[in-house]
């Protein structure tokens, strides 16, 4: 059974999970990961969700404000030993609920084409592929997605 908490990016468990995420991304993406690193820095963010199992931090997800309507999902990660149990969907639902509570109506995100599990999750959660935006516009390795929040 997992538990979700809302916190911010100063949380030490979040920092530990981000280190795990960055390591996994460097393995999967190899030499191309450097191009994403500058966009994955989060100096401070107040909207972080962490998943725990038996008091161990096992996953995280957060969002940042883009404008008055839109947020961007960032730093979605679940430890490999806990995948396939619905925890990632619960984290994403919690982030979306939090964004909706704050008055946002659209979520966008970017993932890499090699992140097949993430792409599957986002499609299952009703995200639709959109043209690559912002810093990802000309990156053929990026897949950008969007969802209208309820």
Short mmCIF file of N, CA and C in Angstrom, two decimals:
data_model
loop_
_atom_site.label_atom_id
_atom_site.label_comp_id
_atom_site.label_asym_id
_atom_site.label_seq_id
_atom_site.Cartn_x
_atom_site.Cartn_y
_atom_site.Cartn_z
N UNK A 1 0.85 -1.18 0.00
CA UNK A 1 0.00 0.00 0.00
C UNK A 1 0.89 1.24 0.00
N UNK A 2 0.56 2.20 -0.85
CA UNK A 2 1.36 3.42 -0.90
C UNK A 2 0.58 4.59 -0.33
N UNK A 3 1.32 5.58 0.12
CA UNK A 3 0.77 6.81 0.66
C UNK A 3 1.35 7.96 -0.13
N UNK A 4 0.55 8.98 -0.41
CA UNK A 4 1.01 10.16 -1.11
C UNK A 4 1.03 11.35 -0.16
N UNK A 5 2.08 12.16 -0.26
CA UNK A 5 2.12 13.41 0.49
C UNK A 5 2.40 14.56 -0.46
N UNK A 6 1.89 15.72 -0.10
CA UNK A 6 2.20 16.95 -0.82
C UNK A 6 3.29 17.68 -0.05
N UNK A 7 4.28 18.17 -0.78
CA UNK A 7 5.40 18.84 -0.14
C UNK A 7 6.00 19.83 -1.14
N UNK A 8 7.26 20.17 -0.95
CA UNK A 8 7.95 21.04 -1.90
C UNK A 8 9.33 20.47 -2.21
N UNK A 9 10.05 21.16 -3.08
CA UNK A 9 11.32 20.63 -3.58
C UNK A 9 12.45 20.67 -2.56
N UNK A 10 12.20 21.23 -1.38
CA UNK A 10 13.22 21.20 -0.33
C UNK A 10 13.21 19.86 0.41
N UNK A 11 12.22 19.04 0.17
CA UNK A 11 12.09 17.74 0.83
C UNK A 11 13.27 16.84 0.45
N UNK A 12 13.93 16.28 1.45
CA UNK A 12 15.11 15.44 1.20
C UNK A 12 14.77 14.17 0.44
N UNK A 13 13.60 13.62 0.66
CA UNK A 13 13.19 12.43 -0.09
C UNK A 13 13.02 12.77 -1.58
N UNK A 14 12.49 13.94 -1.87
CA UNK A 14 12.37 14.38 -3.26
C UNK A 14 13.75 14.51 -3.89
N UNK A 15 14.68 15.10 -3.19
CA UNK A 15 16.05 15.26 -3.72
C UNK A 15 16.68 13.89 -4.01
N UNK A 16 16.45 12.93 -3.12
CA UNK A 16 16.99 11.58 -3.32
C UNK A 16 16.36 10.93 -4.55
N UNK A 17 15.05 11.06 -4.69
CA UNK A 17 14.35 10.48 -5.85
C UNK A 17 14.80 11.13 -7.16
N UNK A 18 15.04 12.42 -7.15
CA UNK A 18 15.50 13.11 -8.36
C UNK A 18 16.89 12.59 -8.76
N UNK A 19 17.72 12.30 -7.78
CA UNK A 19 19.04 11.72 -8.09
C UNK A 19 18.87 10.36 -8.76
N UNK A 20 17.93 9.54 -8.26
CA UNK A 20 17.64 8.25 -8.89
C UNK A 20 17.11 8.44 -10.31
N UNK A 21 16.20 9.40 -10.49
CA UNK A 21 15.65 9.68 -11.80
C UNK A 21 16.75 10.10 -12.78
N UNK A 22 17.60 11.03 -12.36
CA UNK A 22 18.66 11.51 -13.24
C UNK A 22 19.60 10.37 -13.64
N UNK A 23 19.87 9.47 -12.70
CA UNK A 23 20.73 8.33 -13.01
C UNK A 23 20.06 7.43 -14.05
N UNK A 24 18.77 7.13 -13.85
CA UNK A 24 18.06 6.29 -14.81
C UNK A 24 18.02 6.94 -16.20
N UNK A 25 17.79 8.24 -16.23
CA UNK A 25 17.75 8.94 -17.52
C UNK A 25 19.10 8.91 -18.21
N UNK A 26 20.18 9.03 -17.45
CA UNK A 26 21.51 9.00 -18.06
C UNK A 26 21.81 7.62 -18.64
N UNK A 27 21.31 6.56 -18.01
CA UNK A 27 21.49 5.20 -18.53
C UNK A 27 20.67 5.03 -19.82
N UNK A 28 19.40 5.42 -19.77
CA UNK A 28 18.51 5.24 -20.92
C UNK A 28 18.90 6.10 -22.11
N UNK A 29 19.22 7.36 -21.84
CA UNK A 29 19.44 8.31 -22.93
C UNK A 29 20.90 8.48 -23.32
N UNK A 30 21.80 7.96 -22.51
CA UNK A 30 23.22 8.02 -22.84
C UNK A 30 23.70 9.44 -23.07
N UNK A 31 24.46 9.60 -24.13
CA UNK A 31 25.10 10.89 -24.43
C UNK A 31 24.12 12.01 -24.73
N UNK A 32 22.88 11.68 -25.06
CA UNK A 32 21.92 12.74 -25.39
C UNK A 32 21.26 13.35 -24.15
N UNK A 33 21.46 12.76 -22.97
CA UNK A 33 20.80 13.27 -21.77
C UNK A 33 21.23 14.69 -21.42
N UNK A 34 22.47 15.06 -21.73
CA UNK A 34 22.96 16.38 -21.37
C UNK A 34 22.07 17.50 -21.89
N UNK A 35 21.43 17.28 -23.05
CA UNK A 35 20.60 18.33 -23.64
C UNK A 35 19.35 18.63 -22.81
N UNK A 36 18.95 17.69 -21.95
CA UNK A 36 17.77 17.88 -21.10
C UNK A 36 18.12 18.43 -19.72
N UNK A 37 19.35 18.22 -19.30
CA UNK A 37 19.72 18.53 -17.92
C UNK A 37 19.40 19.97 -17.52
N UNK A 38 19.61 20.92 -18.40
CA UNK A 38 19.36 22.32 -18.03
C UNK A 38 17.87 22.60 -17.80
N UNK A 39 16.99 21.79 -18.39
CA UNK A 39 15.56 22.00 -18.23
C UNK A 39 15.00 21.23 -17.03
N UNK A 40 15.80 20.36 -16.46
CA UNK A 40 15.33 19.54 -15.35
C UNK A 40 15.73 20.09 -13.99
N UNK A 41 16.43 21.22 -13.96
CA UNK A 41 16.80 21.84 -12.69
C UNK A 41 15.56 22.52 -12.11
N UNK A 42 15.33 22.27 -10.85
CA UNK A 42 14.18 22.87 -10.16
C UNK A 42 14.73 23.60 -8.94
N UNK A 43 14.98 24.92 -9.06
CA UNK A 43 15.55 25.64 -7.92
C UNK A 43 14.64 25.60 -6.69
N UNK A 44 13.36 25.85 -6.88
CA UNK A 44 12.37 25.69 -5.82
C UNK A 44 11.01 25.53 -6.48
N UNK A 45 10.29 24.54 -6.03
CA UNK A 45 8.92 24.34 -6.51
C UNK A 45 8.07 23.92 -5.32
N UNK A 46 6.91 24.53 -5.22
CA UNK A 46 6.08 24.29 -4.03
C UNK A 46 5.06 23.18 -4.22
N UNK A 47 5.03 22.54 -5.39
CA UNK A 47 3.99 21.57 -5.70
C UNK A 47 4.59 20.22 -6.08
N UNK A 48 5.06 19.51 -5.07
CA UNK A 48 5.70 18.20 -5.23
C UNK A 48 4.85 17.15 -4.53
N UNK A 49 4.66 16.03 -5.20
CA UNK A 49 3.98 14.87 -4.60
C UNK A 49 5.00 13.75 -4.49
N UNK A 50 5.04 13.11 -3.33
CA UNK A 50 5.94 11.98 -3.11
C UNK A 50 5.09 10.77 -2.69
N UNK A 51 5.41 9.63 -3.29
CA UNK A 51 4.77 8.36 -2.93
C UNK A 51 5.68 7.61 -1.97
N UNK A 52 5.08 7.04 -0.94
CA UNK A 52 5.80 6.24 0.05
C UNK A 52 5.19 4.85 0.12
N UNK A 53 6.04 3.87 0.37
CA UNK A 53 5.62 2.52 0.67
C UNK A 53 6.40 2.08 1.90
N UNK A 54 5.70 1.72 2.96
CA UNK A 54 6.35 1.36 4.22
C UNK A 54 7.36 2.41 4.67
N UNK A 55 6.95 3.66 4.60
CA UNK A 55 7.75 4.83 4.99
C UNK A 55 9.00 5.06 4.13
N UNK A 56 9.11 4.37 3.01
CA UNK A 56 10.22 4.59 2.08
C UNK A 56 9.71 5.38 0.88
N UNK A 57 10.43 6.46 0.54
CA UNK A 57 10.07 7.26 -0.63
C UNK A 57 10.36 6.45 -1.88
N UNK A 58 9.32 6.25 -2.71
CA UNK A 58 9.48 5.39 -3.89
C UNK A 58 9.19 6.10 -5.21
N UNK A 59 8.58 7.30 -5.14
CA UNK A 59 8.25 7.99 -6.38
C UNK A 59 7.92 9.44 -6.14
N UNK A 60 7.98 10.23 -7.23
CA UNK A 60 7.68 11.64 -7.12
C UNK A 60 7.15 12.19 -8.44
N UNK A 61 6.54 13.33 -8.34
CA UNK A 61 6.01 14.06 -9.49
C UNK A 61 5.75 15.48 -8.99
N UNK A 62 5.88 16.46 -9.86
CA UNK A 62 5.58 17.82 -9.46
C UNK A 62 5.09 18.61 -10.66
N UNK A 63 4.69 19.84 -10.39
CA UNK A 63 4.30 20.70 -11.51
C UNK A 63 4.74 22.12 -11.23
N UNK A 64 4.92 22.84 -12.35
CA UNK A 64 5.22 24.26 -12.24
C UNK A 64 4.25 25.04 -13.10
N UNK A 65 3.97 26.24 -12.68
CA UNK A 65 3.04 27.14 -13.36
C UNK A 65 3.68 27.64 -14.66
N UNK A 66 2.91 27.59 -15.74
CA UNK A 66 3.34 28.17 -17.01
C UNK A 66 2.67 29.54 -17.19
N UNK A 67 1.35 29.58 -16.99
CA UNK A 67 0.59 30.83 -17.04
C UNK A 67 -0.65 30.64 -16.16
N UNK A 68 -1.63 31.50 -16.28
CA UNK A 68 -2.81 31.42 -15.40
C UNK A 68 -3.66 30.18 -15.62
N UNK A 69 -3.53 29.52 -16.76
CA UNK A 69 -4.33 28.33 -17.06
C UNK A 69 -3.52 27.04 -17.08
N UNK A 70 -2.22 27.14 -17.34
CA UNK A 70 -1.43 25.97 -17.70
C UNK A 70 -0.31 25.68 -16.70
N UNK A 71 -0.14 24.37 -16.47
CA UNK A 71 1.00 23.88 -15.68
C UNK A 71 1.79 22.89 -16.52
N UNK A 72 3.04 22.69 -16.13
CA UNK A 72 3.87 21.67 -16.76
C UNK A 72 4.22 20.62 -15.72
N UNK A 73 3.95 19.37 -16.06
CA UNK A 73 4.32 18.23 -15.21
C UNK A 73 5.83 18.04 -15.33
N UNK A 74 6.50 17.90 -14.20
CA UNK A 74 7.95 17.75 -14.18
C UNK A 74 8.36 16.60 -13.26
N UNK A 75 9.53 16.04 -13.52
CA UNK A 75 10.24 15.11 -12.65
C UNK A 75 9.39 13.95 -12.15
N UNK A 76 8.66 13.33 -13.07
CA UNK A 76 7.85 12.15 -12.76
C UNK A 76 8.78 10.94 -12.69
N UNK A 77 8.74 10.23 -11.56
CA UNK A 77 9.62 9.08 -11.38
C UNK A 77 9.00 8.11 -10.39
N UNK A 78 9.16 6.82 -10.68
CA UNK A 78 8.77 5.76 -9.76
C UNK A 78 9.86 4.70 -9.78
N UNK A 79 10.33 4.34 -8.60
CA UNK A 79 11.36 3.31 -8.48
C UNK A 79 10.92 2.05 -9.22
N UNK A 80 11.84 1.45 -9.95
CA UNK A 80 11.52 0.31 -10.82
C UNK A 80 10.88 -0.85 -10.07
N UNK A 81 11.21 -1.03 -8.80
CA UNK A 81 10.65 -2.13 -8.02
C UNK A 81 9.17 -1.94 -7.66
N UNK A 82 8.65 -0.75 -7.94
CA UNK A 82 7.26 -0.44 -7.58
C UNK A 82 6.39 -0.14 -8.79
N UNK A 83 6.91 -0.35 -9.97
CA UNK A 83 6.15 -0.06 -11.19
C UNK A 83 5.14 -1.18 -11.46
N UNK A 84 4.11 -0.82 -12.20
CA UNK A 84 3.08 -1.80 -12.57
C UNK A 84 2.05 -2.04 -11.49
N UNK A 85 2.00 -1.18 -10.47
CA UNK A 85 1.07 -1.36 -9.36
C UNK A 85 0.05 -0.22 -9.27
N UNK A 86 0.05 0.68 -10.26
CA UNK A 86 -0.89 1.79 -10.26
C UNK A 86 -0.44 3.01 -9.47
N UNK A 87 0.75 2.97 -8.93
CA UNK A 87 1.24 4.08 -8.09
C UNK A 87 1.51 5.32 -8.94
N UNK A 88 2.07 5.15 -10.11
CA UNK A 88 2.36 6.30 -10.97
C UNK A 88 1.07 7.02 -11.35
N UNK A 89 0.02 6.26 -11.65
CA UNK A 89 -1.28 6.87 -11.97
C UNK A 89 -1.81 7.65 -10.78
N UNK A 90 -1.65 7.11 -9.58
CA UNK A 90 -2.11 7.81 -8.38
C UNK A 90 -1.34 9.11 -8.17
N UNK A 91 -0.02 9.07 -8.40
CA UNK A 91 0.78 10.30 -8.26
C UNK A 91 0.33 11.35 -9.26
N UNK A 92 0.15 10.93 -10.52
CA UNK A 92 -0.26 11.87 -11.55
C UNK A 92 -1.65 12.42 -11.27
N UNK A 93 -2.56 11.58 -10.80
CA UNK A 93 -3.89 12.05 -10.41
C UNK A 93 -3.81 13.10 -9.30
N UNK A 94 -2.94 12.86 -8.33
CA UNK A 94 -2.79 13.79 -7.21
C UNK A 94 -2.25 15.14 -7.69
N UNK A 95 -1.27 15.11 -8.57
CA UNK A 95 -0.72 16.36 -9.12
C UNK A 95 -1.79 17.11 -9.92
N UNK A 96 -2.54 16.37 -10.72
CA UNK A 96 -3.61 17.01 -11.50
C UNK A 96 -4.68 17.60 -10.59
N UNK A 97 -5.05 16.89 -9.54
CA UNK A 97 -6.03 17.41 -8.58
C UNK A 97 -5.53 18.68 -7.92
N UNK A 98 -4.29 18.67 -7.53
CA UNK A 98 -3.68 19.84 -6.88
C UNK A 98 -3.68 21.03 -7.83
N UNK A 99 -3.32 20.79 -9.08
CA UNK A 99 -3.33 21.86 -10.08
C UNK A 99 -4.74 22.41 -10.28
N UNK A 100 -5.72 21.52 -10.33
CA UNK A 100 -7.12 21.95 -10.49
C UNK A 100 -7.56 22.78 -9.28
N UNK A 101 -7.18 22.35 -8.08
CA UNK A 101 -7.50 23.12 -6.87
C UNK A 101 -6.94 24.53 -6.94
N UNK A 102 -5.79 24.68 -7.59
CA UNK A 102 -5.15 25.98 -7.71
C UNK A 102 -5.68 26.79 -8.90
N UNK A 103 -6.66 26.23 -9.62
CA UNK A 103 -7.31 26.97 -10.68
C UNK A 103 -6.77 26.75 -12.08
N UNK A 104 -5.88 25.79 -12.26
CA UNK A 104 -5.31 25.51 -13.58
C UNK A 104 -6.22 24.54 -14.34
N UNK A 105 -6.22 24.65 -15.66
CA UNK A 105 -7.12 23.82 -16.46
C UNK A 105 -6.41 23.00 -17.54
N UNK A 106 -5.13 23.22 -17.75
CA UNK A 106 -4.38 22.50 -18.78
C UNK A 106 -3.05 22.03 -18.21
N UNK A 107 -2.70 20.78 -18.49
CA UNK A 107 -1.39 20.25 -18.11
C UNK A 107 -0.63 19.89 -19.38
N UNK A 108 0.64 20.25 -19.42
CA UNK A 108 1.51 19.84 -20.52
C UNK A 108 2.71 19.12 -19.92
N UNK A 109 3.38 18.36 -20.75
CA UNK A 109 4.58 17.66 -20.30
C UNK A 109 5.45 17.30 -21.50
N UNK A 110 6.68 16.97 -21.19
CA UNK A 110 7.62 16.47 -22.20
C UNK A 110 8.21 15.19 -21.67
N UNK A 111 8.38 14.23 -22.57
CA UNK A 111 9.09 13.00 -22.24
C UNK A 111 9.91 12.62 -23.46
N UNK A 112 10.83 11.70 -23.27
CA UNK A 112 11.65 11.24 -24.38
C UNK A 112 11.01 10.05 -25.08
N UNK A 113 11.30 9.91 -26.35
CA UNK A 113 10.69 8.81 -27.11
C UNK A 113 11.15 7.45 -26.60
N UNK A 114 12.27 7.39 -25.87
CA UNK A 114 12.75 6.12 -25.30
C UNK A 114 12.02 5.76 -24.01
N UNK A 115 11.25 6.67 -23.48
CA UNK A 115 10.56 6.44 -22.20
C UNK A 115 9.20 5.79 -22.46
N UNK A 116 9.24 4.57 -22.97
CA UNK A 116 8.02 3.90 -23.42
C UNK A 116 7.00 3.69 -22.30
N UNK A 117 7.47 3.39 -21.09
CA UNK A 117 6.53 3.20 -19.97
C UNK A 117 5.81 4.51 -19.66
N UNK A 118 6.56 5.61 -19.69
CA UNK A 118 5.97 6.92 -19.41
C UNK A 118 4.94 7.28 -20.48
N UNK A 119 5.28 7.07 -21.72
CA UNK A 119 4.35 7.37 -22.81
C UNK A 119 3.07 6.56 -22.65
N UNK A 120 3.21 5.29 -22.31
CA UNK A 120 2.03 4.44 -22.10
C UNK A 120 1.18 4.98 -20.95
N UNK A 121 1.82 5.36 -19.85
CA UNK A 121 1.09 5.91 -18.70
C UNK A 121 0.34 7.17 -19.11
N UNK A 122 1.00 8.08 -19.77
CA UNK A 122 0.36 9.35 -20.13
C UNK A 122 -0.82 9.13 -21.08
N UNK A 123 -0.67 8.23 -22.03
CA UNK A 123 -1.79 7.94 -22.93
C UNK A 123 -2.95 7.33 -22.15
N UNK A 124 -2.64 6.42 -21.22
CA UNK A 124 -3.68 5.81 -20.39
C UNK A 124 -4.39 6.87 -19.56
N UNK A 125 -3.68 7.92 -19.18
CA UNK A 125 -4.24 9.00 -18.36
C UNK A 125 -4.84 10.11 -19.23
N UNK A 126 -5.05 9.81 -20.51
CA UNK A 126 -5.73 10.69 -21.47
C UNK A 126 -4.93 11.91 -21.91
N UNK A 127 -3.62 11.81 -21.87
CA UNK A 127 -2.79 12.86 -22.46
C UNK A 127 -2.70 12.59 -23.96
N UNK A 128 -2.70 13.66 -24.72
CA UNK A 128 -2.61 13.58 -26.18
C UNK A 128 -1.31 14.24 -26.64
N UNK A 129 -0.70 13.64 -27.65
CA UNK A 129 0.52 14.22 -28.18
C UNK A 129 0.20 15.55 -28.86
N UNK A 130 1.07 16.53 -28.63
CA UNK A 130 0.95 17.87 -29.22
C UNK A 130 2.27 18.22 -29.89
N UNK A 131 2.30 19.27 -30.70
CA UNK A 131 3.58 19.70 -31.25
C UNK A 131 4.55 20.04 -30.12
N UNK A 132 5.81 19.72 -30.32
CA UNK A 132 6.81 20.03 -29.30
C UNK A 132 6.84 21.53 -29.04
N UNK A 133 6.92 21.90 -27.77
CA UNK A 133 6.84 23.30 -27.36
C UNK A 133 8.17 23.78 -26.79
N UNK A 134 8.29 25.11 -26.73
CA UNK A 134 9.40 25.75 -26.04
C UNK A 134 10.75 25.19 -26.42
N UNK A 135 11.53 24.88 -25.41
CA UNK A 135 12.89 24.38 -25.61
C UNK A 135 12.94 23.03 -26.31
N UNK A 136 11.81 22.34 -26.40
CA UNK A 136 11.76 21.02 -27.04
C UNK A 136 11.31 21.10 -28.50
N UNK A 137 10.99 22.28 -28.99
CA UNK A 137 10.37 22.46 -30.31
C UNK A 137 11.14 21.77 -31.44
N UNK A 138 12.44 21.86 -31.42
CA UNK A 138 13.25 21.30 -32.50
C UNK A 138 13.97 20.02 -32.10
N UNK A 139 13.52 19.39 -31.04
CA UNK A 139 14.19 18.19 -30.55
C UNK A 139 13.43 16.94 -31.00
N UNK A 140 14.00 16.19 -31.94
CA UNK A 140 13.30 15.00 -32.43
C UNK A 140 13.20 13.87 -31.40
N UNK A 141 13.94 13.95 -30.31
CA UNK A 141 13.89 12.91 -29.27
C UNK A 141 12.82 13.19 -28.23
N UNK A 142 12.19 14.37 -28.29
CA UNK A 142 11.16 14.74 -27.33
C UNK A 142 9.77 14.44 -27.86
N UNK A 143 8.91 14.06 -26.94
CA UNK A 143 7.48 13.90 -27.22
C UNK A 143 6.77 14.78 -26.19
N UNK A 144 5.95 15.72 -26.69
CA UNK A 144 5.20 16.60 -25.81
C UNK A 144 3.73 16.19 -25.83
N UNK A 145 3.10 16.35 -24.68
CA UNK A 145 1.71 15.92 -24.53
C UNK A 145 0.95 16.96 -23.71
N UNK A 146 -0.39 16.90 -23.82
CA UNK A 146 -1.25 17.84 -23.12
C UNK A 146 -2.53 17.15 -22.69
N UNK A 147 -3.14 17.70 -21.64
CA UNK A 147 -4.41 17.18 -21.15
C UNK A 147 -5.24 18.34 -20.60
N UNK A 148 -6.50 18.34 -20.92
CA UNK A 148 -7.45 19.26 -20.31
C UNK A 148 -7.81 18.71 -18.95
N UNK A 149 -7.58 19.49 -17.90
CA UNK A 149 -7.89 19.05 -16.54
C UNK A 149 -9.36 19.30 -16.24
N UNK A 150 -9.94 18.45 -15.40
CA UNK A 150 -11.38 18.61 -15.11
C UNK A 150 -11.60 19.62 -13.99
#
